[in-house]
GROMACS .gro file of C-alpha atoms in nm:
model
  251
    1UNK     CA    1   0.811   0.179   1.725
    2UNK     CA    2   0.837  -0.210   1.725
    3UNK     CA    3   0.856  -0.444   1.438
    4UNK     CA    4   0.526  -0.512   1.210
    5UNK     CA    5   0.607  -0.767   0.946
    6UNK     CA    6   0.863  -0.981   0.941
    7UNK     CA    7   0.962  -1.179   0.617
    8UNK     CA    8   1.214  -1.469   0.637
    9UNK     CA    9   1.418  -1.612   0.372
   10UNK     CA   10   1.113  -1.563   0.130
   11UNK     CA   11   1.111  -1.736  -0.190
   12UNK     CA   12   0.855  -1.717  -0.471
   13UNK     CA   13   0.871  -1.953  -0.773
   14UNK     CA   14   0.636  -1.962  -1.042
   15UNK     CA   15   0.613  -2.279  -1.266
   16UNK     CA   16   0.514  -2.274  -1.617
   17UNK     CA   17   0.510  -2.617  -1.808
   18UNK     CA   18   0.892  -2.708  -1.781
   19UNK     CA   19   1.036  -2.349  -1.677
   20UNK     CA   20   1.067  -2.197  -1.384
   21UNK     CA   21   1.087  -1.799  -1.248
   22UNK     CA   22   1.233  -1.744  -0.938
   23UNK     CA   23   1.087  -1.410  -0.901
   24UNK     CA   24   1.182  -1.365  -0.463
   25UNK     CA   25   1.472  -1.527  -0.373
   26UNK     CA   26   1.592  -1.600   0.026
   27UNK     CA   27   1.474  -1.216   0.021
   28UNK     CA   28   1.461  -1.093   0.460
   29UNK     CA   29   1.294  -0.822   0.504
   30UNK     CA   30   1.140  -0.617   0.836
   31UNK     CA   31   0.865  -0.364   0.861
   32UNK     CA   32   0.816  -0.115   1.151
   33UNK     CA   33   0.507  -0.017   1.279
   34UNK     CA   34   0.497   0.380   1.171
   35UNK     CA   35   0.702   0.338   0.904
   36UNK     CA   36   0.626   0.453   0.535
   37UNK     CA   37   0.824   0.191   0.335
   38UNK     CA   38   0.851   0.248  -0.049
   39UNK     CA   39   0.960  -0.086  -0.283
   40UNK     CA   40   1.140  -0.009  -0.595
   41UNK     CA   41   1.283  -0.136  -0.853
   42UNK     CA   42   1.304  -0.176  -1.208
   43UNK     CA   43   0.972  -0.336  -1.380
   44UNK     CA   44   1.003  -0.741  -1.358
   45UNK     CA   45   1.227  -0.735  -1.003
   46UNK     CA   46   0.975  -0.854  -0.782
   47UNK     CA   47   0.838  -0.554  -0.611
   48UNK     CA   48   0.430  -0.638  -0.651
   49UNK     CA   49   0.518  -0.996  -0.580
   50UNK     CA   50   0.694  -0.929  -0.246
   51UNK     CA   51   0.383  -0.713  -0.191
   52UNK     CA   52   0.124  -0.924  -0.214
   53UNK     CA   53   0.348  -1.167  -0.034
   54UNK     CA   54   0.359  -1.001   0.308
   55UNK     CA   55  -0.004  -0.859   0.273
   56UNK     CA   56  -0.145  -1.248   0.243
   57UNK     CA   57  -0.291  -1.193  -0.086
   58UNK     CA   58  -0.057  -1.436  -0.230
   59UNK     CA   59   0.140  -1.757  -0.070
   60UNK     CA   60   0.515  -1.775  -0.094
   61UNK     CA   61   0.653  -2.067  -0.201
   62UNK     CA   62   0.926  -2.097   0.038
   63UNK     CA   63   0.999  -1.891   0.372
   64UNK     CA   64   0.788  -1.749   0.673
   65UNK     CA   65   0.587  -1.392   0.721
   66UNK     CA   66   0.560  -1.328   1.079
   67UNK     CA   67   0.288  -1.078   1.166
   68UNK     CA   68   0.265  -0.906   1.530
   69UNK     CA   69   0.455  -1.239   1.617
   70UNK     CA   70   0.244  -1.476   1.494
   71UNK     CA   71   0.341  -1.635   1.139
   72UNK     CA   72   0.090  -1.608   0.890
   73UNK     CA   73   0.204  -1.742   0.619
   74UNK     CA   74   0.093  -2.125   0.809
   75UNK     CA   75  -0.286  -1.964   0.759
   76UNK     CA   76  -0.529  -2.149   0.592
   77UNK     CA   77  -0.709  -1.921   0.287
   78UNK     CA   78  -0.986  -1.832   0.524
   79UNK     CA   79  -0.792  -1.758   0.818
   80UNK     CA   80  -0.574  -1.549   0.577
   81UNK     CA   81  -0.852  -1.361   0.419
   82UNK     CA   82  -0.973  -1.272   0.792
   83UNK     CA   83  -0.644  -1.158   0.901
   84UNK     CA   84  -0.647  -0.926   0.548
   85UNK     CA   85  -0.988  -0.804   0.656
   86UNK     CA   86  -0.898  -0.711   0.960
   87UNK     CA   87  -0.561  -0.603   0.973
   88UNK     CA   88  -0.494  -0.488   0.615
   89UNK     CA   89  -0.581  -0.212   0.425
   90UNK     CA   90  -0.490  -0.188   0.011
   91UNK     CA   91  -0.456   0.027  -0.250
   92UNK     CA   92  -0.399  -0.026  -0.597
   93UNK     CA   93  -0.316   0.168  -0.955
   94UNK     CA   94  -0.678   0.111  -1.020
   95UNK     CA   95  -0.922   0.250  -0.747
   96UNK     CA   96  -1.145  -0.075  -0.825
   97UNK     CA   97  -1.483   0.094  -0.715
   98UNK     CA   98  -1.759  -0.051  -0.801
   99UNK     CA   99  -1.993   0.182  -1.084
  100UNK     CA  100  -2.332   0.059  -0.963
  101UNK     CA  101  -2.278   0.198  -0.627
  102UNK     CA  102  -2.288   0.528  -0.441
  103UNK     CA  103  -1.895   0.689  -0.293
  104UNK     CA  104  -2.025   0.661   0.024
  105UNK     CA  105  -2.167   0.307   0.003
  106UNK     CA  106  -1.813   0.197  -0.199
  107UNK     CA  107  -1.659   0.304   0.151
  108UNK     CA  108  -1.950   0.109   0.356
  109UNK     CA  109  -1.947  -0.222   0.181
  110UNK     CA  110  -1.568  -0.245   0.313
  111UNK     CA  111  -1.659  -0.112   0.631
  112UNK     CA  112  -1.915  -0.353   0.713
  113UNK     CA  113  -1.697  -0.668   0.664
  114UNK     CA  114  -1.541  -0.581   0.945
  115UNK     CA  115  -1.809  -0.378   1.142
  116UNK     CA  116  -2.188  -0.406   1.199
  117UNK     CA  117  -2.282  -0.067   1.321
  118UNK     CA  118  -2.383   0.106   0.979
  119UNK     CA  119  -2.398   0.420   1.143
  120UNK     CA  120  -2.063   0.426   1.294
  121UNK     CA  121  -1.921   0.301   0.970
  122UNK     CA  122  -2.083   0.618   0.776
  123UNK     CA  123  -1.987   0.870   1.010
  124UNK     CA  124  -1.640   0.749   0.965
  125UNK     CA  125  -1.647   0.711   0.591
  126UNK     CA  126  -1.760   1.041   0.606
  127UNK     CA  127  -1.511   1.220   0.822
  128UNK     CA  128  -1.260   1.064   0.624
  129UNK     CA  129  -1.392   1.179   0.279
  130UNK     CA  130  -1.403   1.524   0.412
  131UNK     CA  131  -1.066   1.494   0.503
  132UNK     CA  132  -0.941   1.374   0.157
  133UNK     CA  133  -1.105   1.671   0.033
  134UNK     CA  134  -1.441   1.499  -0.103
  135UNK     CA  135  -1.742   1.656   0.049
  136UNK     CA  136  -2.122   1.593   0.108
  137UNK     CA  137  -2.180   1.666  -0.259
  138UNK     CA  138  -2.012   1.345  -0.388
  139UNK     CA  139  -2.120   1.095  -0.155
  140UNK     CA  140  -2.406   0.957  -0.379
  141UNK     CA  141  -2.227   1.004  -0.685
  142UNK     CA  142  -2.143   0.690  -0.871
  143UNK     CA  143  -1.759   0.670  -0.938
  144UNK     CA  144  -1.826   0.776  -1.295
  145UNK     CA  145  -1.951   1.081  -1.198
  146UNK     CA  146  -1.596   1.167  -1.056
  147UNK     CA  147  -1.278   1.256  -1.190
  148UNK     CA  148  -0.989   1.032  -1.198
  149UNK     CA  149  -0.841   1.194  -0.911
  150UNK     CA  150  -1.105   1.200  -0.645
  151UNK     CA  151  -1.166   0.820  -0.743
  152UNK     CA  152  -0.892   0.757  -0.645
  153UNK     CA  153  -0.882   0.971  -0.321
  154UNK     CA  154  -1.251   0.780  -0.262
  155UNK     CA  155  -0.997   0.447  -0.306
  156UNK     CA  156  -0.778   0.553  -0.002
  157UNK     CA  157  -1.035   0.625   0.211
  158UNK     CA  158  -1.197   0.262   0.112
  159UNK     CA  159  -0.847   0.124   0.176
  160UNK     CA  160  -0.826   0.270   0.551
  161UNK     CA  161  -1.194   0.278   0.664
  162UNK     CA  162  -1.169  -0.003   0.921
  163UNK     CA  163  -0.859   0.114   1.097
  164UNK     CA  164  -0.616  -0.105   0.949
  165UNK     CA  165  -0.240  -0.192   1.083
  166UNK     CA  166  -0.082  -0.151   0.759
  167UNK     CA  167  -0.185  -0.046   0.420
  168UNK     CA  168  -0.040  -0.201   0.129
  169UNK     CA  169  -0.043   0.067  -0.174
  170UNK     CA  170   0.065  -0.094  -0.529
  171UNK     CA  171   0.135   0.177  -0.773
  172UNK     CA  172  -0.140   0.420  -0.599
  173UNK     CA  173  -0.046   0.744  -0.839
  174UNK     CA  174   0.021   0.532  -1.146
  175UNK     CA  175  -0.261   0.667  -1.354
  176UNK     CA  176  -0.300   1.008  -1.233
  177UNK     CA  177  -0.167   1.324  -1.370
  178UNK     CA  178   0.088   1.542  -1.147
  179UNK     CA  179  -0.162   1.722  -0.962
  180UNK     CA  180  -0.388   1.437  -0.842
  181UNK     CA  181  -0.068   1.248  -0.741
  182UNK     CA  182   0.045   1.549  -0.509
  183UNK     CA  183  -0.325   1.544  -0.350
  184UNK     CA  184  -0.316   1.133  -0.325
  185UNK     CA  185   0.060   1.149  -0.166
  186UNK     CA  186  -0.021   1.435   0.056
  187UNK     CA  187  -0.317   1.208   0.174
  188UNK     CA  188  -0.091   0.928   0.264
  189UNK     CA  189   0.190   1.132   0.417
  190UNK     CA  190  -0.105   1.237   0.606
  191UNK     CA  191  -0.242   0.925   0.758
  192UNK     CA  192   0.134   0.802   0.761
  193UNK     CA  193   0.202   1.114   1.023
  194UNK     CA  194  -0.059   0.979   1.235
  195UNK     CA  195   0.102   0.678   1.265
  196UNK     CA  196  -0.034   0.419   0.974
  197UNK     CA  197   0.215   0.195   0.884
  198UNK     CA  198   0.231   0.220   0.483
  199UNK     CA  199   0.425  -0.013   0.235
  200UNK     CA  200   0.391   0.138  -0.069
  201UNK     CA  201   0.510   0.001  -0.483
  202UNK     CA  202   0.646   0.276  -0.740
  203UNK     CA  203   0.823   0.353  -1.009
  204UNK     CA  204   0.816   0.698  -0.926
  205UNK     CA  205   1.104   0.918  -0.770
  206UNK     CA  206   0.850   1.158  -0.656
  207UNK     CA  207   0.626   0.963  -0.500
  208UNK     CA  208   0.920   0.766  -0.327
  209UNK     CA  209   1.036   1.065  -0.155
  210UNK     CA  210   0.754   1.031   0.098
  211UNK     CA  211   0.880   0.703   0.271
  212UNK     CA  212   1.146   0.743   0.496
  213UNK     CA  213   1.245   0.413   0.416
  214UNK     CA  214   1.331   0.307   0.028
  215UNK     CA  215   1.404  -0.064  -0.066
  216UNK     CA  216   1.527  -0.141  -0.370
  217UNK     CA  217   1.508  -0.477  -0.536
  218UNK     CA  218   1.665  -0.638  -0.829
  219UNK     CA  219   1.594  -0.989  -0.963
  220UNK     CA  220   1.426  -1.084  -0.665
  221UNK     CA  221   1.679  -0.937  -0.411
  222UNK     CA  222   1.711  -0.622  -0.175
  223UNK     CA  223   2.042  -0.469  -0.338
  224UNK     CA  224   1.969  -0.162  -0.090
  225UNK     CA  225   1.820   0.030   0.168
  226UNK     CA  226   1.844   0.423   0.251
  227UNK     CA  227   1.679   0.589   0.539
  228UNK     CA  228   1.581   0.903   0.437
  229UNK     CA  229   1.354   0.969   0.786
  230UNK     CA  230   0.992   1.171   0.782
  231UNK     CA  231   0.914   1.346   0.490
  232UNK     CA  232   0.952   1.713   0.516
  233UNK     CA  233   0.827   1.945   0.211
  234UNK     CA  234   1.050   2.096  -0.001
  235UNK     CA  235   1.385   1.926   0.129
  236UNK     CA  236   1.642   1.950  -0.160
  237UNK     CA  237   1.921   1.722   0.033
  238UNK     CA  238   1.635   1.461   0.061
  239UNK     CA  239   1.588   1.438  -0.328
  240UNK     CA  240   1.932   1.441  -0.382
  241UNK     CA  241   2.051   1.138  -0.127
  242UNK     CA  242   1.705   0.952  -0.309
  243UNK     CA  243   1.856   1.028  -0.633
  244UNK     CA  244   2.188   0.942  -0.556
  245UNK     CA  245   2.079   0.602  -0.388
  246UNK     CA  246   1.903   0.511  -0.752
  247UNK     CA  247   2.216   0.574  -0.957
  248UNK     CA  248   2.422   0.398  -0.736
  249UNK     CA  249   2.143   0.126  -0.775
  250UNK     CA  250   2.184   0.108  -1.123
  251UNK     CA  251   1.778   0.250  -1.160
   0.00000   0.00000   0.00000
């Protein structure tokens, strides 16, 4: 469907008094718009890093991120926080909703940023709650008021209210238990169907089985790539050529 994000001999060094960590190293990579691209990788290898790298959120030190042809990473902060505003949506282990606020206003507050029109921005946030499977009853709930799960569902929604390109999901099912990580997958496998672009962190074979496109880094390097194509429920083979793929990855 075209290329995305493009990342060019991308480097990321951090300093600390008179050591360095080279934590991305010359590291190419390209994502396609539709895809559902899942980073692995053992803990320490880089996979948040390159993450926040080709969302903006953080600078490399070295190397260029090309976005929709134009290269962002020569942005200046605020120019860089606009283009995440706009063009990025995120997603993280913790659904970082605020407590003193409503669901629905949680949703609105990101909304807003981008659009004026409060009552185009509700209607939305509330068609896509009801599609997460959160209904009238918990829009002026206050996060607390909700289970772990459904925050977290509430967090998606936030993270794809205004439309975005891409969504950047860092460890999105870390903290829930096995049946609010089916609903939160399902959700994303959902939106990815409809064509959102998704580049998504884990740890997790089962949540990795949704991209049909795994990564898998090591020290700061892609050591591999395997196309597994759309996700289809229930496919054995596809668990098996994912599992395979680890091993041979040393994972």
């Amino acid at each position: 469907m075209g290329e995305l994000l493009i990342a060019k001999d991308l480097c990321k060094t951090f300093s600390n008094e008179n050591t360095q960590q080279h934590v991305l190293k010359n590291l190419n990579v390209t994502v396609n718009k539709g895809d559902f691209t899942v980073v692995m990788g053992n803990s320490g290898s880089g996979k948040s890093t390159l993450l926040y790298a080709l969302s903006g959120m953080d600078r490399p030190t070295l190397g260029s991120i090309t976005y929709d042809g134009e290269e962002i990473s020569k942005y200046n902060n605020d120019k860089l926080a606009m283009f995440r505003r706009k063009h990025c949506g995120f997603v993280f282990q913790h659904n970082y909703l605020n407590d003193t606020m409503s669901i629905l206003d949680n949703i609105m507050v990101s909304g807003l940023l981008v659009s004026k029109d409060r009552k185009d921005i509700a209607e939305r946030a509330k068609v896509l709650l009801k599609k997460v499977g959160l209904d009238e009853k918990c829009y002026g709930k206050f996060p607390t008021q909700l289970s772990g799960g459904e925050q977290q569902r509430a967090a998606v929604v936030r993270g794809v209210i205004n439309s975005p390109d891409i969504v950047f999901a860092d460890e999105p099912t870390g903290a829930l238990n096995s049946k609010n990580t089916e609903n939160v997958l399902n959700i994303l496998t959902d939106f990815n169907n409809e064509g959102q672009t998704i580049v998504m962190v884990t740890h997790d074979m089962k949540s990795a089985r949704r991209g049909n496109r795994i990564l898998y880094l090591s020290d700061g390097v892609i050591m591999g790539e395997l196309n597994l194509g759309k996700y289809v429920s229930g496919d054995r083979e596809r668990h098996e050529k994912l599992k395979a793929f680890l091993q041979e990855m040393g994972w």
